[in-house]
Coordinates of C-alpha atoms and ligand atoms in Angstrom, one line a residue:
X751 CA 23.9 -9.3 0.0
X752 CA 21.3 -6.7 -0.7
X753 CA 20.7 -6.6 3.0
X754 CA 23.9 -4.9 3.4
X755 CA 23.7 -2.4 0.6
X756 CA 23.4 1.2 1.6
X757 CA 20.1 3.1 1.1
X758 CA 19.9 6.8 0.6
X759 CA 16.6 8.4 2.1
X760 CA 16.5 12.1 1.6
X761 CA 19.7 13.5 3.3
X762 CA 20.4 10.2 5.4
X763 CA 22.3 7.3 3.9
X764 CA 21.6 4.0 5.9
X765 CA 24.7 2.0 5.8
X766 CA 22.4 -1.2 5.4
X767 CA 18.9 -2.4 5.0
X768 CA 18.3 -3.7 8.7
X769 CA 16.0 -1.4 10.6
X770 CA 15.3 -1.7 14.3
X771 CA 11.8 -0.6 14.6
X772 CA 10.6 1.3 17.6
X773 CA 10.4 -0.8 20.7
X774 CA 9.2 0.8 23.8
X775 CA 11.8 -0.4 26.8
X776 CA 10.1 0.9 30.0
X777 CA 13.5 1.6 31.1
X778 CA 12.8 5.4 31.4
X779 CA 11.1 6.5 34.5
X780 CA 7.6 8.7 34.4
X781 CA 9.6 12.1 33.9
X782 CA 10.5 10.8 30.5
X783 CA 14.1 11.9 30.5
X784 CA 17.0 9.7 28.9
X785 CA 18.8 7.7 31.6
X786 CA 21.6 5.3 31.8
X787 CA 19.8 2.1 31.3
X788 CA 18.2 3.6 28.0
X789 CA 21.4 4.8 26.9
X790 CA 23.1 1.1 27.5
X791 CA 20.1 -0.4 25.4
X792 CA 20.7 1.8 22.5
X793 CA 24.2 2.1 22.3
X794 CA 24.2 -1.8 22.3
X795 CA 21.8 -1.6 19.1
X796 CA 24.2 1.0 17.5
X797 CA 27.2 -1.4 18.0
X798 CA 25.0 -4.1 16.5
X799 CA 25.4 -2.3 13.4
X800 CA 21.9 -2.0 12.1
X801 CA 21.3 0.5 9.2
X802 CA 18.5 2.5 11.2
X803 CA 17.5 2.5 14.6
X804 CA 14.2 4.1 15.5
X805 CA 14.2 5.2 19.1
X806 CA 11.2 4.0 21.1
X807 CA 8.1 6.1 20.9
X808 CA 8.4 9.2 23.0
X809 CA 5.5 11.7 23.7
X810 CA 5.2 15.1 22.2
X811 CA 2.9 16.2 24.9
X812 CA 2.7 16.1 28.6
X813 CA -0.2 13.6 29.2
X814 CA 0.6 11.1 32.1
X815 CA 1.3 7.8 31.3
X816 CA 3.6 5.0 32.6
X817 CA 7.3 5.0 32.1
X818 CA 8.0 6.6 28.6
X819 CA 10.3 8.9 27.0
X820 CA 9.4 12.5 26.2
X821 CA 10.3 14.9 23.7
X822 CA 7.5 17.3 24.6
X823 CA 9.9 20.3 25.8
X824 CA 13.2 21.6 25.1
X825 CA 14.3 20.3 28.6
X826 CA 14.6 16.9 26.9
X827 CA 16.8 17.8 24.2
X828 CA 20.1 17.4 26.1
X829 CA 19.6 14.2 27.2
X830 CA 18.5 13.0 23.8
X831 CA 21.5 14.8 22.2
X832 CA 23.8 13.0 24.4
X833 CA 22.1 9.7 23.6
X834 CA 22.6 10.5 19.9
X835 CA 26.3 11.3 20.5
X836 CA 27.0 8.0 22.3
X837 CA 25.2 5.9 19.6
X838 CA 27.3 7.7 17.0
X839 CA 30.5 6.8 19.0
X840 CA 29.3 3.3 19.0
X841 CA 28.1 2.3 15.5
X842 CA 27.5 3.5 12.0
X843 CA 23.6 3.3 11.7
X844 CA 21.4 6.4 11.4
X845 CA 19.0 7.0 14.3
X846 CA 15.5 8.6 14.1
X847 CA 13.4 9.0 17.3
X848 CA 9.6 7.8 16.7
X849 CA 7.3 10.5 18.1
X850 CA 3.9 9.8 19.5
X851 CA 0.7 11.4 20.7
X852 CA -1.7 9.3 22.5
X853 CA -5.3 10.1 24.1
X854 CA -6.1 9.7 27.9
X855 CA -7.1 6.5 29.4
X856 CA -8.1 5.6 33.0
X857 CA -8.1 2.3 34.9
X858 CA -11.9 2.6 35.1
X859 CA -12.1 1.5 31.7
X860 CA -12.8 5.0 30.2
X861 CA -10.8 6.2 27.2
X862 CA -10.7 9.3 25.3
X863 CA -11.7 8.9 21.6
X864 CA -10.9 11.1 18.5
X865 CA -14.5 12.2 18.6
X866 CA -13.7 14.0 21.9
X867 CA -11.3 16.2 20.5
X868 CA -12.0 19.9 19.6
X869 CA -10.5 21.8 16.5
X870 CA -8.2 23.5 19.3
X871 CA -6.9 20.1 20.4
X872 CA -6.4 19.1 16.9
X873 CA -4.3 22.4 16.3
X874 CA -2.4 21.5 19.5
X875 CA -1.6 17.9 18.5
X876 CA -0.4 19.0 14.9
X877 CA 1.6 21.9 16.6
X878 CA 3.0 19.6 19.2
X879 CA 4.4 16.9 16.3
X880 CA 5.9 19.9 14.5
X881 CA 7.8 21.2 17.6
X882 CA 9.0 17.7 18.6
X883 CA 10.4 17.2 15.1
X884 CA 12.2 20.2 15.3
X885 CA 13.7 18.9 18.6
X886 CA 14.7 15.9 16.9
X887 CA 17.0 18.3 14.6
X888 CA 18.4 20.2 17.5
X889 CA 19.5 16.9 19.4
X890 CA 21.5 15.6 16.2
X891 CA 19.3 12.8 15.0
X892 CA 19.3 11.8 11.2
X893 CA 15.7 11.7 11.0
X894 CA 12.2 11.6 12.8
X895 CA 9.4 8.9 12.5
X896 CA 5.8 9.9 13.0
X897 CA 3.9 7.4 15.0
X898 CA 0.6 6.7 13.1
X899 CA 0.2 3.1 14.0
X900 CA -1.7 0.9 16.6
X901 CA -3.8 2.6 19.4
X902 CA -2.7 6.0 19.4
X903 CA -4.1 9.4 18.2
X904 CA -3.2 9.6 14.6
X905 CA -3.8 5.8 14.1
X906 CA -7.3 6.5 15.7
X907 CA -7.9 9.3 12.9
X908 CA -6.9 6.9 10.3
X909 CA -9.1 4.1 11.5
X910 CA -12.3 3.1 10.2
X911 CA -13.6 3.4 13.7
X912 CA -13.2 7.2 13.4
X913 CA -16.7 8.2 13.2
X914 CA -16.2 12.1 13.7
X915 CA -19.0 13.9 11.5
X916 CA -17.0 16.8 10.9
X917 CA -14.0 17.3 8.1
X918 CA -11.8 14.9 10.3
X919 CA -13.6 11.6 10.1
X920 CA -15.9 9.3 8.2
X921 CA -14.6 9.0 4.7
X922 CA -11.0 7.7 4.1
X923 CA -10.1 11.2 2.8
X924 CA -11.4 13.0 5.8
X925 CA -9.8 10.3 8.3
X926 CA -6.5 11.2 6.6
X927 CA -7.1 14.9 7.4
X928 CA -5.1 15.2 10.5
X929 CA -2.3 12.8 9.6
X930 CA -1.7 15.0 6.5
X931 CA -1.9 18.2 8.5
X932 CA 0.6 16.8 10.9
X933 CA 3.0 15.7 8.0
X934 CA 2.6 19.0 6.1
X935 CA 3.3 21.0 9.4
X936 CA 6.4 18.8 10.4
X937 CA 7.4 19.1 6.7
X938 CA 7.0 23.0 6.9
X939 CA 9.1 23.0 10.2
X940 CA 11.9 20.8 9.5
X941 CA 12.6 21.6 5.7
X942 CA 14.3 18.6 4.0
X943 CA 15.1 16.8 7.3
X944 CA 14.4 12.9 6.8
X945 CA 10.6 12.2 8.1
X946 CA 9.2 8.7 8.1
X947 CA 5.8 7.5 9.1
X948 CA 4.8 4.3 10.8
X949 CA 1.1 3.2 10.3
X950 CA -0.9 0.1 10.4
X951 CA -1.2 -1.5 6.9
X952 CA -4.1 -3.5 8.3
X953 CA -6.0 -2.6 11.5
X954 CA -6.7 -6.4 12.2
X955 CA -10.2 -5.4 14.0
X956 CA -13.8 -6.2 13.1
X957 CA -14.8 -3.6 10.5
X958 CA -11.1 -2.2 10.4
X959 CA -9.4 -1.1 7.2
X960 CA -7.2 -3.4 5.2
X961 CA -4.7 -3.1 2.3
X962 CA -7.2 -1.5 0.0
X963 CA -7.2 1.7 2.2
X964 CA -3.7 1.5 3.5
X965 CA -2.0 1.6 0.2
X966 CA -3.8 4.9 -0.6
X967 CA -3.0 6.2 3.1
X968 CA 0.6 5.3 2.1
X969 CA 0.4 7.4 -1.2
X970 CA -1.2 10.1 0.4
X971 CA 1.3 10.5 3.3
X972 CA 4.1 10.3 0.6
X973 CA 2.3 13.1 -1.4
X974 CA 2.1 15.0 1.8
X975 CA 5.9 14.9 2.3
X976 CA 7.2 11.7 4.3
X977 CA 10.4 10.1 3.0
X978 CA 9.5 6.4 4.0
X979 CA 6.6 4.2 5.2
X980 CA 7.1 1.7 8.0
X981 CA 4.4 -1.0 7.9
X982 CA 2.8 -2.3 11.2
X983 CA -0.4 -4.0 11.9
X984 CA -3.2 -4.1 14.5
X985 CA -2.4 -3.3 18.1
X986 CA -5.8 -1.5 18.6
X987 CA -8.0 -0.9 21.6
X988 CA -11.3 -2.1 20.0
X989 CA -10.5 -5.7 20.8
X990 CA -8.3 -5.2 23.7
X991 CA -9.2 -7.5 26.5
X992 CA -10.1 -5.7 29.8
X993 CA -8.4 -6.5 33.1
X994 CA -9.7 -5.5 36.5
X995 CA -8.3 -2.1 37.9
X996 CA -5.5 -2.1 35.0
X997 CA -5.6 0.3 31.9
X998 CA -6.7 -1.2 28.7
X999 CA -3.5 -2.3 26.8
X1000 CA -4.1 -2.3 23.1
X1001 CA -2.0 -5.6 22.5
X1002 CA -4.1 -8.1 24.3
X1003 CA -6.6 -9.0 21.5
X1004 CA -6.2 -10.6 18.2
X1005 CA -5.0 -7.2 16.5
X1006 CA -2.3 -7.3 19.4
X1007 CA -1.2 -10.8 18.1
X1008 CA -1.0 -9.5 14.6
X1009 CA 1.3 -6.5 15.8
X1010 CA 3.8 -9.0 17.3
X1011 CA 3.1 -12.2 15.9
X1012 CA 4.1 -15.0 18.4
X1013 CA 5.3 -18.6 18.0
X1014 CA 2.0 -19.8 16.3
X1015 CA 2.4 -17.3 13.2
X1016 CA 4.4 -18.1 10.1
X1017 CA 7.6 -16.4 9.3
X1018 CA 7.1 -12.9 7.8
X1019 CA 3.4 -13.0 8.8
X1020 CA 2.3 -9.5 7.8
X1021 CA 4.7 -9.2 4.8
X1022 CA 1.8 -9.3 2.1
X1023 CA 0.6 -5.9 3.3
X1024 CA 3.9 -4.1 3.1
X1025 CA 4.3 -5.8 -0.3
X1026 CA 0.9 -4.8 -1.6
X1027 CA 1.6 -1.2 -0.4
X1028 CA 5.0 -1.2 -2.2
X1029 CA 3.7 -2.4 -5.3
X1030 CA 1.0 0.3 -5.4
X1031 CA 3.3 3.1 -4.5
X1032 CA 5.7 1.8 -7.5
X1033 CA 2.5 1.9 -9.7
X1034 CA 1.9 5.3 -8.9
X1035 CA 5.4 6.4 -9.7
X1036 CA 6.4 6.8 -6.0
X1037 CA 10.0 5.3 -4.9
X1038 CA 9.5 5.8 -1.3
X1039 CA 11.2 3.1 0.7
X1040 CA 8.9 0.6 2.5
X1041 CA 9.9 -1.0 5.8
X1042 CA 8.4 -4.6 6.2
X1043 CA 8.3 -6.0 9.8
X1044 CA 6.9 -9.0 11.6
X1045 CA 8.7 -12.3 12.3
X1046 CA 11.4 -11.6 9.9
X1047 CA 14.3 -13.5 11.4
X1048 CA 16.8 -15.2 9.1
X1049 CA 19.0 -13.5 6.6
X1050 CA 17.8 -15.8 3.8
X1051 CA 14.3 -14.5 4.3
X1052 CA 15.3 -10.8 4.7
X1053 CA 17.3 -11.2 1.4
X1054 CA 14.5 -12.9 -0.4
X1055 CA 12.0 -10.1 0.6
X1056 CA 14.4 -7.6 -0.8
X1057 CA 15.1 -9.4 -4.0
X1058 CA 11.4 -10.2 -4.6
X1059 CA 10.8 -6.3 -4.4
X1060 CA 8.4 -7.0 -1.4
X1061 CA 10.1 -4.4 0.9
X1062 CA 13.1 -2.0 0.7
X1063 CA 14.2 -2.2 4.4
X1064 CA 13.7 -5.1 6.9
X1065 CA 12.3 -4.2 10.3
X1066 CA 13.4 -6.6 13.1
X1067 CA 12.2 -5.7 16.7
X1068 CA 12.3 -8.8 18.6
X1069 CA 15.1 -10.5 16.8
X1070 CA 17.4 -7.5 17.6
X1071 CA 16.3 -7.1 21.1
X1072 CA 17.2 -10.9 21.6
X1073 CA 20.6 -10.3 19.9
X1074 CA 21.7 -6.7 19.1
X1075 CA 24.4 -8.1 17.3
X1076 CA 22.5 -9.6 14.7
X1077 CA 23.5 -7.4 11.8
X1078 CA 27.2 -7.4 12.6
X1079 CA 27.3 -11.2 13.1
X1080 CA 25.2 -11.9 9.7
X1081 CA 27.4 -9.4 7.9
X1082 CA 30.5 -11.3 8.9
X1083 CA 28.7 -14.5 7.7
X1084 CA 27.9 -15.8 11.1
X1085 CA 24.1 -16.2 11.5
X1086 CA 25.2 -19.5 13.1
X1087 CA 26.3 -17.3 16.0
X1088 CA 22.9 -15.3 16.4
X1089 CA 21.0 -15.9 19.4
X1090 CA 17.6 -16.4 17.9
X1091 CA 14.5 -14.8 19.0
X1092 CA 11.8 -17.6 19.8
X1093 CA 8.6 -15.2 19.8
X1094 CA 7.7 -16.2 23.4
X1095 CA 6.5 -12.6 23.5
X1096 CA 7.7 -12.1 27.2
X1097 CA 9.0 -8.7 25.9
X1098 CA 5.3 -7.8 25.0
X1099 CA 4.1 -9.1 28.4
X1100 CA 6.7 -6.9 30.4
X1101 CA 5.7 -4.0 28.0
X1102 CA 2.2 -4.5 29.1
X1103 CA 2.8 -4.5 32.9
X1104 CA 5.1 -1.4 32.5
X1105 CA 7.9 -3.7 33.6
X1106 CA 11.6 -3.3 31.9
X1107 CA 11.5 -4.8 28.5
X1108 CA 13.8 -7.7 28.4
X1109 CA 14.2 -11.1 26.5
X1110 CA 12.9 -14.4 27.8
X1111 CA 16.4 -16.0 26.6
X1112 CA 18.4 -13.3 28.5
X1113 CA 19.7 -14.7 31.6
X1114 CA 17.3 -14.2 34.5
X1115 CA 17.1 -10.7 35.9
X1116 CA 19.4 -8.9 33.1
X1117 CA 18.1 -5.9 31.7
X1118 CA 20.4 -5.7 28.8
X1119 CA 21.5 -8.5 26.3
X1120 CA 24.7 -10.2 27.4
X1121 CA 27.8 -9.4 25.6
X1122 CA 30.8 -11.6 24.9
X1123 CA 33.6 -12.0 22.5
X1124 CA 34.6 -15.4 23.4
X1125 CA 35.6 -18.0 20.7
X1126 CA 35.5 -21.0 22.5
X1127 CA 32.6 -23.1 21.7
X1128 CA 30.7 -24.9 24.3
X1129 CA 31.0 -28.7 24.2
X1130 CA 28.8 -31.7 25.2
X1131 CA 30.0 -33.6 28.1
X1132 CA 32.0 -36.7 27.8
X1133 CA 28.9 -39.0 27.6
X1134 CA 27.5 -36.8 24.7
X1135 CA 24.3 -34.9 24.5
X1136 CA 22.4 -37.9 25.3
X1137 CA 19.2 -36.6 23.8
X1138 CA 16.1 -38.9 24.6
X1139 CA 12.5 -38.5 23.6
X1140 CA 9.4 -39.7 24.9
X1141 CA 6.0 -39.5 22.9
X1142 CA 3.9 -41.2 25.4
X1143 CA 1.9 -38.0 26.8
X1144 CA 0.4 -36.7 23.4
X1145 CA 3.6 -34.6 22.8
X1146 CA 7.1 -35.2 22.3
X1147 CA 9.0 -34.6 25.5
X1148 CA 12.9 -34.2 24.7
X1149 CA 15.7 -34.3 27.4
X1150 CA 19.3 -33.9 27.0
X1151 CA 22.7 -33.5 29.0
X1152 CA 23.7 -29.9 30.1
X1153 CA 26.5 -28.8 27.7
X1154 CA 29.8 -27.2 29.1
X1155 CA 31.3 -23.8 28.4
X1156 CA 34.4 -21.8 29.6
X1157 CA 32.1 -18.9 30.1
X1158 CA 28.8 -20.7 30.8
X1159 CA 26.1 -22.2 28.7
X1160 CA 23.3 -19.8 27.7
X1161 CA 20.8 -21.7 26.0
X1162 CA 19.7 -24.4 23.5
X1163 CA 18.4 -24.3 20.0
X1164 CA 15.9 -27.1 19.2
X1165 CA 15.6 -28.4 15.6
X1166 CA 13.1 -30.6 14.3
X1167 CA 12.3 -32.2 10.8
X1168 CA 9.1 -33.6 9.7
X1169 CA 9.8 -37.1 8.3
X1170 CA 12.6 -36.9 5.7
X1171 CA 12.1 -32.9 5.5
X1172 CA 14.5 -30.3 6.0
X1173 CA 15.4 -29.3 9.7
X1174 CA 13.9 -26.2 11.0
X1175 CA 14.7 -24.4 14.4
X1176 CA 11.4 -24.7 16.2
X1177 CA 12.4 -23.1 19.7
X1178 CA 14.9 -22.2 22.1
X1179 CA 15.1 -22.6 25.9
X1180 CA 17.4 -20.8 28.3
X1181 CA 19.9 -22.8 30.3
X1182 CA 19.9 -24.4 32.7
X1183 CA 16.6 -26.1 31.1
X1184 CA 17.8 -29.1 29.4
X1185 CA 14.4 -30.2 28.1
X1186 CA 11.6 -29.3 25.7
X1187 CA 7.9 -30.3 25.4
X1188 CA 7.0 -30.3 21.6
X1189 CA 3.2 -29.8 21.8
X1190 CA 2.8 -29.3 18.1
X1191 CA 3.6 -32.7 16.8
X1192 CA 0.9 -35.3 15.7
X1193 CA 0.6 -39.0 15.9
X1194 CA 1.2 -40.6 12.5
X1195 CA 4.4 -38.6 11.5
X1196 CA 7.8 -39.5 12.1
X1197 CA 10.0 -36.5 13.7
X1198 CA 13.6 -36.1 13.6
X1199 CA 15.2 -34.0 16.4
X1200 CA 18.5 -32.5 17.4
X1201 CA 19.6 -29.7 19.8
X1202 CA 22.6 -27.4 20.0
X1203 CA 23.8 -25.4 23.1
X1204 CA 25.3 -22.0 22.7
X1205 CA 27.3 -19.6 24.7
X1206 CA 26.9 -15.8 25.2
X1207 CA 28.8 -15.1 22.1
X1208 CA 26.4 -17.4 20.2
X1209 CA 29.2 -20.0 19.7
X1210 CA 27.4 -23.3 19.1
X1211 CA 28.2 -27.0 20.6
X1212 CA 28.3 -29.6 17.6
X1213 CA 24.6 -30.8 16.8
X1214 CA 23.4 -33.6 19.2
X1215 CA 23.0 -36.8 17.6
X1216 CA 19.7 -36.8 15.4
X1217 CA 16.9 -38.6 17.1
X1218 CA 13.8 -40.2 15.7
X1219 CA 10.5 -39.7 17.6
X1220 CA 6.9 -40.2 17.3
X1221 CA 3.8 -39.9 19.3
X1222 CA 2.9 -43.4 20.6
Ligands
FMN1253 C1 8.3 -4.7 23.7 C2 7.9 -4.0 22.5 C3 7.7 -2.6 22.3 C4 7.4 -2.1 21.1 N1 7.2 -1.0 21.2 C5 6.8 -0.2 20.0 C6 6.8 1.2 19.8 O1 7.0 2.0 20.7 N2 6.2 1.7 18.4 C7 6.0 0.8 17.5 O2 5.7 1.4 16.4 N3 5.9 -0.4 17.6 C8 6.6 -1.0 18.8 N4 6.5 -2.3 18.8 C9 6.2 -3.2 17.7 C10 7.4 -3.7 17.0 O3 8.2 -2.4 16.4 C11 7.2 -4.5 15.8 O4 6.5 -4.0 14.9 C12 6.9 -5.8 16.1 O5 7.4 -6.3 17.2 C13 6.9 -6.9 15.1 O6 8.2 -7.0 14.7 P1 9.1 -8.3 15.1 O7 8.4 -9.6 14.7 O8 10.5 -7.9 14.5 O9 9.3 -8.1 16.5 C14 7.0 -3.1 20.0 C15 7.0 -4.3 20.1 C16 7.7 -4.8 21.3 C17 7.8 -6.4 21.3

């Protein structure tokens, strides 16, 4: 599979094309130092075998925030170095910290904007990025990723909402000026160390930029010296929904949905943006790798994206949070043992509340994905799965018998086909739940369902019998 072919980016060779994009964990304290829980999370990702693991956004400056890693001083380097070493011992993937600058925000609703920054403030931001990038080298990382996406400082410079009247705002070229200065300063400071950038391919807000401008942003940043571009979307303050007494969280509006597309979005919801950017870069003669992310969850889809030339690398954030062993299992030909993300976005909600980011499907209270090498598959009880359906309430309610397993049943996948069509896995529920409400069925169609239980290693029960159902 192309997904498991290596890719060289400057001096780092990724063993495969699976990328874990940055995902804040809220496992650090407010002090910003690496701790045991953070280490466990990333060692687990490393063991899982992804080609590139981008460490969650860490601050290049000392501004107060909730729990967040920091790389704003040399005192953070030893912890980061130890983390890198432990990840190296655990797996073959390359690792790059994502480094971020954010503006001030208060519970009262006030937030600092790029217009408020003086030229000295801008100089300090550029210098802070360069110093943090050098710390990534000192700590033994393979590269560094500059965070220019979502609601944060550099993204706000790129934004069409940047109305500064000086050289740093207004036109696209001027909005690019601070980001380009950051890339230039980082490049100067780190030499030929791999430097990537993550930015929004679409702002997904009223009046925000789209692919027409983001393709030029990508090209300009590559010209300035970045080695890869990772395309995200949305996640802006402009459409965030205020909550009394809480600081504004930039993923609560429509642009937040587009950043972490939930259940109602189609697979690869943002792929067209990355594909358009990649095409433009290639037309300009640039071979910079492009990472596409956003509801890409199956090996078939990932492979198709690579073969169609829509991206060079596949970002999978929530799927790998859900099952860090996704790459290892798929490479071994066992996608059927992957615990599959159902995009319930509980992880996103936890991030919003500054709570430890965990997965809806993990056993309650766990802060890391369960691990097991068990090979004994769970079984249905003697009387069988007993799948039943009731379509009398304007939806289809499914119920089944609990499966049994030597280590414990972990959850159930729900599969559905429309009429005679192919089965698709529509959702998952964590054990001990043994029921599902399909609220997306409509009267007039015949549906077919089956369910499969899985254990902690991802071994599955045989499919329950197929059941036909309709809304009565
Ligand atoms: C809990 C959580 C934290 C995230 N933190 C970051 C982050 O620190 N930096 C970043 O660029 N994106 C962050 N993201 C966005 C993801 O990297 C990714 O782009 C998004 O989840 C869509 O990809 P997916 O469908 O594979 O999950 C975060 C997403 C989630 C769910």
